[in-house]
CSV table of C-alpha atoms in Angstrom, one decimal:
chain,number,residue,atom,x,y,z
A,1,UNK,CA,-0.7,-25.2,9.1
A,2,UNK,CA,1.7,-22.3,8.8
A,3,UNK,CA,1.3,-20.3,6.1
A,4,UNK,CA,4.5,-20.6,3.5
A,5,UNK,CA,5.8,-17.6,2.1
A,6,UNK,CA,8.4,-17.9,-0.4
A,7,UNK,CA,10.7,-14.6,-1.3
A,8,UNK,CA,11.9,-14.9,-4.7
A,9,UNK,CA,15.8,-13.3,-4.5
A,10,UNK,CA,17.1,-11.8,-8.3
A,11,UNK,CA,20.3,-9.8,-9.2
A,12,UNK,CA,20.5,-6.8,-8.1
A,13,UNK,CA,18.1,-7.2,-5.4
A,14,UNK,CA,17.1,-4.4,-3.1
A,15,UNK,CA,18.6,-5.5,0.5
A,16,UNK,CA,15.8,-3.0,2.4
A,17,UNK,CA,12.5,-4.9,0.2
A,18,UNK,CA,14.4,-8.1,1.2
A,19,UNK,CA,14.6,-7.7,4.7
A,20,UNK,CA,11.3,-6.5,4.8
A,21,UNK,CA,8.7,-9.4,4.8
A,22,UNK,CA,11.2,-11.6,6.6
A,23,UNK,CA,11.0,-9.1,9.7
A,24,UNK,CA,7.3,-8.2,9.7
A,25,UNK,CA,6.1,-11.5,8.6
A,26,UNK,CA,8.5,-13.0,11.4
A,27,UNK,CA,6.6,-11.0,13.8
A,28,UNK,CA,3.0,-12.1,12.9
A,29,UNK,CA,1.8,-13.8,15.8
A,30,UNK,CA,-1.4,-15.2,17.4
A,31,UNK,CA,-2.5,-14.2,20.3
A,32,UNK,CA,-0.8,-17.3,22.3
A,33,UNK,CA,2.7,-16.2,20.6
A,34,UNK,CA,2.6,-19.1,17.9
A,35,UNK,CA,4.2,-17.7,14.4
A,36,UNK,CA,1.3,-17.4,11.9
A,37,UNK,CA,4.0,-17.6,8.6
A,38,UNK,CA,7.0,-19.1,7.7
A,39,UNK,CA,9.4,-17.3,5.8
A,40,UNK,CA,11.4,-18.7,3.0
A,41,UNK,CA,14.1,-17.1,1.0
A,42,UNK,CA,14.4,-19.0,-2.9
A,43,UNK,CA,16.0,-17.3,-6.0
A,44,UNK,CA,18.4,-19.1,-9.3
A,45,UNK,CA,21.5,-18.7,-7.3
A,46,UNK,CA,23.7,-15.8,-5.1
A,47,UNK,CA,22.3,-12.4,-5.9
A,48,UNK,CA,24.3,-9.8,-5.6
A,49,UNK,CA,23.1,-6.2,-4.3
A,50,UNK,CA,24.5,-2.3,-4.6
A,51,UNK,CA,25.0,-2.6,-1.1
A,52,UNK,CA,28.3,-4.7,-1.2
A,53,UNK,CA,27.6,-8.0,-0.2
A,54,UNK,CA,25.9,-11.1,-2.2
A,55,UNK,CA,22.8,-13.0,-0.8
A,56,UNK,CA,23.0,-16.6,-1.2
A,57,UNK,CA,19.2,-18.2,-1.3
A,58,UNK,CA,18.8,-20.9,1.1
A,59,UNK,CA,16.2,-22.5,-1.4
A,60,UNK,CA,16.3,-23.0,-4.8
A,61,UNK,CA,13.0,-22.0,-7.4
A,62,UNK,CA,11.7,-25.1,-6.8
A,63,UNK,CA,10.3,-24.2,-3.5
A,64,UNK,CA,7.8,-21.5,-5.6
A,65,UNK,CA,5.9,-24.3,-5.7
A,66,UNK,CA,5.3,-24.9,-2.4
A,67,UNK,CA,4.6,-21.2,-1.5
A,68,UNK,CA,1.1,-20.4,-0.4
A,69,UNK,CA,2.4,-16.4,-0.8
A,70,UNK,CA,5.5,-15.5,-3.2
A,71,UNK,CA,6.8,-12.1,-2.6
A,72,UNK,CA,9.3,-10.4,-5.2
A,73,UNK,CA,11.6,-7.7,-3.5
A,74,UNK,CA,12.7,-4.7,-5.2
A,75,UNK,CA,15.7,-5.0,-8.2
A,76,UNK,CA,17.8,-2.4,-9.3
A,77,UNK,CA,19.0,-4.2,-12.7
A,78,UNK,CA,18.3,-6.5,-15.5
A,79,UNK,CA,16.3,-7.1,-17.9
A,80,UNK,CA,12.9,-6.6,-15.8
A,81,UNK,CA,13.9,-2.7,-15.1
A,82,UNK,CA,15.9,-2.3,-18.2
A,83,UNK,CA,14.5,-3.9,-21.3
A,84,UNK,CA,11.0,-6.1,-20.1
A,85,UNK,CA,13.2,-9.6,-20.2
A,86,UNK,CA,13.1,-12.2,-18.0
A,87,UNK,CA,14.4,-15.6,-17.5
A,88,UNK,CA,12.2,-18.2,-19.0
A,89,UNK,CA,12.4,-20.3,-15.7
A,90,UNK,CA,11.4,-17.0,-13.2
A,91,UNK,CA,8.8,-16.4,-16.0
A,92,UNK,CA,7.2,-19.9,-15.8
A,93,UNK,CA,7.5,-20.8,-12.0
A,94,UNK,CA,5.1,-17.7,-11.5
A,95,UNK,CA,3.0,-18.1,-14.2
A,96,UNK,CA,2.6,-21.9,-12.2
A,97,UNK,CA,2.4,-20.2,-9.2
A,98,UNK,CA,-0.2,-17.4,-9.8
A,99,UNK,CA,-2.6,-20.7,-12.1
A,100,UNK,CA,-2.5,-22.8,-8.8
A,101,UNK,CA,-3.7,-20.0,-7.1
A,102,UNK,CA,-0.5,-18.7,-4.3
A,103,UNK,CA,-1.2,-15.3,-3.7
A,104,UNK,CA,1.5,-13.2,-5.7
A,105,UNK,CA,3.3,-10.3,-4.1
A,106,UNK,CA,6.1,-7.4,-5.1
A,107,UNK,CA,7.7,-4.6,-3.0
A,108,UNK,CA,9.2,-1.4,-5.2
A,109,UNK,CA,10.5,-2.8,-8.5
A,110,UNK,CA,9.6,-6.0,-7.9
A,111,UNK,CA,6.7,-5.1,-9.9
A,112,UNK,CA,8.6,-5.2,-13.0
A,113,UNK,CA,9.2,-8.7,-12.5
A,114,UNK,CA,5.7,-9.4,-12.2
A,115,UNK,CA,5.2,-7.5,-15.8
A,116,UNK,CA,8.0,-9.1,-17.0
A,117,UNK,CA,5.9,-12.1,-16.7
A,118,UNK,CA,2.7,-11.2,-17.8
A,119,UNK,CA,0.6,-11.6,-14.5
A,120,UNK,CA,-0.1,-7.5,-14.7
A,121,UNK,CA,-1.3,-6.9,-18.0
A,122,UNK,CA,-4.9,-5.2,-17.5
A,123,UNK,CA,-4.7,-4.9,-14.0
A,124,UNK,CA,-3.7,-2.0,-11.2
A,125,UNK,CA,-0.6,-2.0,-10.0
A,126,UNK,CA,2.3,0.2,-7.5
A,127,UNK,CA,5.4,0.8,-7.8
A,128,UNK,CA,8.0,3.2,-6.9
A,129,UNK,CA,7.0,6.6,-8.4
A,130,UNK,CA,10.6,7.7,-9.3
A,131,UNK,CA,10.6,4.4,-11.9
A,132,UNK,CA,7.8,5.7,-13.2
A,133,UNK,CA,9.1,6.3,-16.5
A,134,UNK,CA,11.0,3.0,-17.2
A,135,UNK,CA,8.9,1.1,-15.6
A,136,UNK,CA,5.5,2.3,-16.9
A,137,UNK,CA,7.1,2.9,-20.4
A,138,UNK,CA,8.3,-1.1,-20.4
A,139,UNK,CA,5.1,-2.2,-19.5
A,140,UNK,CA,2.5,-0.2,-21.2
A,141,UNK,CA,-0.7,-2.9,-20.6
A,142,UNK,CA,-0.4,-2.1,-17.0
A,143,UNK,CA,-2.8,0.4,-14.8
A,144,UNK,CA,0.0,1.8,-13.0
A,145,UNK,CA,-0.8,3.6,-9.8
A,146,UNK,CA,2.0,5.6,-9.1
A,147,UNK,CA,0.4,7.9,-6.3
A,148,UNK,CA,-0.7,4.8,-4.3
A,149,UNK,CA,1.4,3.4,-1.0
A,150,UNK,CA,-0.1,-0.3,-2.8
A,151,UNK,CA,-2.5,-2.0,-4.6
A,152,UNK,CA,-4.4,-5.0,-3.2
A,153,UNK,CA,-5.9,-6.4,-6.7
A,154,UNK,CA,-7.1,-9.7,-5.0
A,155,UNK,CA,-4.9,-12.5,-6.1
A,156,UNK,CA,-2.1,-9.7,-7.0
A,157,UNK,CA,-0.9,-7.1,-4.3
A,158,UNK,CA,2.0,-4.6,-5.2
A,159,UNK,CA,3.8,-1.7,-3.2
A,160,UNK,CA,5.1,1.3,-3.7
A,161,UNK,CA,9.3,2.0,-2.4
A,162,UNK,CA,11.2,0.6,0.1
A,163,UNK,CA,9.0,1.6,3.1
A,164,UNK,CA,6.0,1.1,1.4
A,165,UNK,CA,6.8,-2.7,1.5
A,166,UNK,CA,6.0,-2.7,5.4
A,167,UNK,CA,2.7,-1.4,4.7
A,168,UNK,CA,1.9,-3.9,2.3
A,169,UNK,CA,2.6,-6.4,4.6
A,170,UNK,CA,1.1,-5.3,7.5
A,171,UNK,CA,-1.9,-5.3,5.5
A,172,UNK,CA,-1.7,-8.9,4.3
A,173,UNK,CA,-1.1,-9.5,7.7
A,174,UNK,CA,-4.4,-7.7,8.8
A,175,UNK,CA,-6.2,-9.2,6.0
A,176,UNK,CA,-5.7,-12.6,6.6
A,177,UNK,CA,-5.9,-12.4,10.6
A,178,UNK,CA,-7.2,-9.3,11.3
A,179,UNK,CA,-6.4,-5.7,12.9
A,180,UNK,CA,-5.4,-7.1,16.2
A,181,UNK,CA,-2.4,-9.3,14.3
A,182,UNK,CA,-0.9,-6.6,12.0
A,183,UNK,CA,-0.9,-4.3,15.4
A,184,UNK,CA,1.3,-6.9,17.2
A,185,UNK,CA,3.1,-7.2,14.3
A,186,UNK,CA,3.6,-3.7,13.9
A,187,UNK,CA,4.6,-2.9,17.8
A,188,UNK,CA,6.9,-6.0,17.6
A,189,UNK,CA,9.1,-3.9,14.2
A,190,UNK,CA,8.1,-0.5,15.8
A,191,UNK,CA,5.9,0.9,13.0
A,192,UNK,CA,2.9,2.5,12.5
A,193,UNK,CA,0.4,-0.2,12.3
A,194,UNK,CA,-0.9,1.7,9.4
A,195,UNK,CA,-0.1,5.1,7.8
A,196,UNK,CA,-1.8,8.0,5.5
A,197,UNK,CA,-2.1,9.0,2.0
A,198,UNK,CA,-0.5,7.6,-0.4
A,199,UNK,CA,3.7,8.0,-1.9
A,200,UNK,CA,2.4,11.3,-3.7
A,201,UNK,CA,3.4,13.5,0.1
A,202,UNK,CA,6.8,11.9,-0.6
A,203,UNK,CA,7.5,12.9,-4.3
A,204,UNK,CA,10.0,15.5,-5.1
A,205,UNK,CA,8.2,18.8,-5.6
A,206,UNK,CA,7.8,22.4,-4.1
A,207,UNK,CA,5.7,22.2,-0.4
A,208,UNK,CA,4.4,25.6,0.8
A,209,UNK,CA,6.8,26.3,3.8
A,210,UNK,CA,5.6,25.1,7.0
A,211,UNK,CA,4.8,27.1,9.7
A,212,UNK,CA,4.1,26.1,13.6
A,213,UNK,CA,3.5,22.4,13.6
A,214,UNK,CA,1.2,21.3,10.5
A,215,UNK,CA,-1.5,19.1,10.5
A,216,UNK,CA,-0.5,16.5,12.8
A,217,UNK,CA,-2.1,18.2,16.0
A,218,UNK,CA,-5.2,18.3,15.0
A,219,UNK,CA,-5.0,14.8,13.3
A,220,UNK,CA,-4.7,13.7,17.0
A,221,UNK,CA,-7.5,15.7,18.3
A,222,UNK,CA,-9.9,14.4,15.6
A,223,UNK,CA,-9.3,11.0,16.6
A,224,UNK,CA,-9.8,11.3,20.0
A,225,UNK,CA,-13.3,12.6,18.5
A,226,UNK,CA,-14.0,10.4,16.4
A,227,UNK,CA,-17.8,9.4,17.4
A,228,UNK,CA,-18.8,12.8,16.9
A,229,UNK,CA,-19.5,14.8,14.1
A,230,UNK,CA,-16.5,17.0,13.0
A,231,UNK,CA,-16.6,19.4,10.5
A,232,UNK,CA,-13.9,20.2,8.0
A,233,UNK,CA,-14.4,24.4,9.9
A,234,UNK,CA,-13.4,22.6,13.1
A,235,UNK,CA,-10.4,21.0,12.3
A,236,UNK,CA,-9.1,23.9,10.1
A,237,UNK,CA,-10.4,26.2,13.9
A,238,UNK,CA,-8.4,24.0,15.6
A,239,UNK,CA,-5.4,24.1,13.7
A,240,UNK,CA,-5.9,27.7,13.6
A,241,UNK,CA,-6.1,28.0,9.8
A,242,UNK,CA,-8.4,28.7,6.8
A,243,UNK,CA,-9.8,26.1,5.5
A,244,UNK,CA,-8.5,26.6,2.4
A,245,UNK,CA,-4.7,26.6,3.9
A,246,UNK,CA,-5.8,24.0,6.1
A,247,UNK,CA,-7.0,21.9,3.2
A,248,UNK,CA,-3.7,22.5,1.0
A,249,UNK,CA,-1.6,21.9,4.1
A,250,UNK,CA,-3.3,18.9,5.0
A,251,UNK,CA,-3.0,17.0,1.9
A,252,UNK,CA,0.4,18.1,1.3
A,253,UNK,CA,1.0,16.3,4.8
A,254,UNK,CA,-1.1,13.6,4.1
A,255,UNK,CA,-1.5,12.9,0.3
A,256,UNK,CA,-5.5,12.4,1.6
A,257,UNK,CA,-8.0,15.3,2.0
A,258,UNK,CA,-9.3,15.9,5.6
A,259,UNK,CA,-12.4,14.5,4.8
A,260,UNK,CA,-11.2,11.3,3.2
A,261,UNK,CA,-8.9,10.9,5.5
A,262,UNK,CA,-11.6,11.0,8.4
A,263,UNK,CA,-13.2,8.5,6.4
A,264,UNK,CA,-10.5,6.1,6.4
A,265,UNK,CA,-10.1,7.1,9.9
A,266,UNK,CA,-13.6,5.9,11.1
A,267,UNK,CA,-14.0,2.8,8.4
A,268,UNK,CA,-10.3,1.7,10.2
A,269,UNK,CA,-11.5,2.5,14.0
A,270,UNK,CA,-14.9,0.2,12.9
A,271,UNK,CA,-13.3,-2.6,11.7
A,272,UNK,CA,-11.6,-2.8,15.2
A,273,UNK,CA,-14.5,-2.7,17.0
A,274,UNK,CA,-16.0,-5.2,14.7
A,275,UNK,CA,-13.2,-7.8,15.2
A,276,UNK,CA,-12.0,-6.6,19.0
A,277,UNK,CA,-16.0,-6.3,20.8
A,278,UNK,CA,-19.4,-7.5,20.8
A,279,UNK,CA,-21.0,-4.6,19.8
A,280,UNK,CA,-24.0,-4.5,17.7
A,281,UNK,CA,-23.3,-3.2,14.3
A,282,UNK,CA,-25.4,-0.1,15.1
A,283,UNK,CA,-23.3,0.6,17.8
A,284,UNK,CA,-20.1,0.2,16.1
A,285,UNK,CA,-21.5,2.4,13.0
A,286,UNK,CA,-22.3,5.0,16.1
A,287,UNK,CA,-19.3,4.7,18.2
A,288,UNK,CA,-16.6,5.2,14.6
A,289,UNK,CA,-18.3,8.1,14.0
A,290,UNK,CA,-20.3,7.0,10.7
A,291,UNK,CA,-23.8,7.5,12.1
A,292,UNK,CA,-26.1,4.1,10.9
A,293,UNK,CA,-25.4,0.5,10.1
A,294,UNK,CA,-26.6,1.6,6.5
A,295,UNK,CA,-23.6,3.6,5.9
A,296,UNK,CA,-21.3,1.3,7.7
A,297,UNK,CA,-22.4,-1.2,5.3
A,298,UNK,CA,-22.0,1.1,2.2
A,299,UNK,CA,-18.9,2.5,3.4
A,300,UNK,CA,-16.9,-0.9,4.2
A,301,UNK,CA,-18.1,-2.4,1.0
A,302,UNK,CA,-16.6,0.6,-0.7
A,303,UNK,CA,-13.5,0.5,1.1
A,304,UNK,CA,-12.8,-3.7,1.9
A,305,UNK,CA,-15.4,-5.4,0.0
A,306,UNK,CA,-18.1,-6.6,2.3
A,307,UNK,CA,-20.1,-6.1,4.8
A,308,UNK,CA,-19.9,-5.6,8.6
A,309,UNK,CA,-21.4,-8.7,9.6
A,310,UNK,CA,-19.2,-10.8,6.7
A,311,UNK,CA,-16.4,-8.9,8.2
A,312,UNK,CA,-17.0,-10.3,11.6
A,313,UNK,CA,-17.4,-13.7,10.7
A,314,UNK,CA,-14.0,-13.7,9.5
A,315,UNK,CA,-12.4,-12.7,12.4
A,316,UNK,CA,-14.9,-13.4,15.0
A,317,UNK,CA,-16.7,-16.2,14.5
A,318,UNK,CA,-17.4,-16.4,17.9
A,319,UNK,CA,-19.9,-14.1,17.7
A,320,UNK,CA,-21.9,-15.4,14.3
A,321,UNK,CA,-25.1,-14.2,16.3
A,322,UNK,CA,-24.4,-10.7,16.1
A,323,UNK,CA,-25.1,-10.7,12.0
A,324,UNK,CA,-28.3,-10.5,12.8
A,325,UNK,CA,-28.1,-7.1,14.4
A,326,UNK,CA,-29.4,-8.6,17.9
A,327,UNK,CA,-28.8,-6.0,21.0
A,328,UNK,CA,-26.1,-7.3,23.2
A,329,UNK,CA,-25.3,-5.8,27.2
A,330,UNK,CA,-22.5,-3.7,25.5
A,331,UNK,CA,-24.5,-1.9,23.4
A,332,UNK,CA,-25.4,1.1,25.2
């Protein structure tokens, strides 16, 4: 069955967080074009935004409880961003929500909401790093993550601002069918299937001035290279730098070191080959560039959770067989 996603629509909702999961969600298809969620749009009553028109909910809040996924948008007022209220129904229908188990989801603000009703106390959670002071001062039981893009804690996944939302979901989306999925997805809205670093490259603060064109060349050349060994002296020779400007530059451009982002790079480029070929997990370990199954294994359990092969079962089960490390014709 389709999976149900209910957006829960407040007062002074954020039309940009709205429109968000609607669009990339709406764009999550299988491979034979068949629509892999179904959006829903539920709230109290009309919402109005900042942006000079009211949203009127084709679903009441009695449809949270049919939601396999509820996602709160963004809110620019009321009582979750101003004084830690909220209304005793919103409060209860995802306190229901979260104890049956739907997946529970908030883009920018929407966080607050979630504090508001007690499904982040003790746990990690994003949110917009210019609410930082409201938000983390209302809700003081909360790890807040404020340099993050979002934070998948399982059951509970929040986002950083307005753009931030469409990485969240293209992550859900590769999550729960894989890299191949988001991708579509992604070249469907025209968006980066995924992006580096976190919201700290997009706080307010002084950047060294920028001279010829940054980073970005050579983050193209390294992953064009990316089953070889490259050294952190190579990329900063190829952009033509020190390493330490290259360093400082690269983060500023990135919010990531050069070597964590590599890392990402290669665990990213792996799980691809996992879900996308038959290739022995040796030969996928060799092929992203992280040199033995063994460190595949430690890196992706560090990174997603589990291993390569439980990976694969996921999203191939096709190939179950290859678990077992057997040598296939395309490993070579």
């Amino acid at each position: 069955m389709v999976h149900v996603i209910c957006e829960l629509v407040l007062d002074g909702v954020v039309p940009f967080d709205l429109g968000v999961p609607a669009q990339i969600f709406g764009a999550a298809r299988d491979e034979s074009g068949k629509r892999l969620y179904d959006v829903r749009v539920c709230g109290p009553g009309p919402a109005t935004t900042e942006a000079g028109f009211t949203v009127i909910p084709k679903y009441d809040i009695s449809e949270l409880a049919k939601a396999d996924t509820i996602i709160v948008p963004g809110i620019h007022r009321g009582g979750p961003v101003t004084d830690g209220t909220i209304e005793p129904e919103i409060r209860d229908a995802l306190r229901a929500a979260a104890a049956r188990g739907a997946r529970i989801v908030s883009i920018c603000t929407g966080a607050s909401v979630l504090a508001a009703a007690g499904l982040l106390d003790g746990r990690p959670a994003a949110t917009h790093w210019a609410w930082a002071d409201r938000i983390g001062g209302l809700y003081r039981s909360v790890a807040w993550d404020f340099d993050v893009l979002f934070v998948d804690d399982g059951d509970i996944l929040t986002s950083a601002g307005v753009g931030a939302g469409v990485d969240l979901c293209l992550h859900i989306i590769r999550t729960d069918h894989g890299a191949g999925a988001a991708n579509r997805a992604a070249r469907r809205c025209v968006v980066p299937p995924w992006r580096d670093g976190g919201q700290a490259q997009f706080i307010e603060r002084p950047v060294p001035s920028a001279g010829g064109e940054g980073t970005e060349p050579t983050r193209a050349w390294v992953l064009d290279r990316l089953a070889e060994p490259v050294s952190l002296e190579e990329m900063a020779g190829h952009a033509r730098m020190s390493v330490r400007t290259f360093t400082r530059r690269f983060r500023d451009e990135t919010g990531l070191s050069p070597r964590q982002w590599l890392l990402r790079q290669r665990v990213e480029h792996a799980r691809i080959l996992l879900e996308s070929t038959d290739l022995a997990v040796d030969a996928v370990a060799r092929r992203s560039g992280l040199g033995s199954a063994t460190a595949l294994r430690q890196h992706m359990h560090a990174t997603i959770g589990v291993a390569p092969s439980a990976y694969r079962r996921t999203f191939r089960p096709d190939l179950q067989a290859l678990s077992s490390g057997r040598k296939l014709p395309m490993d070579h």
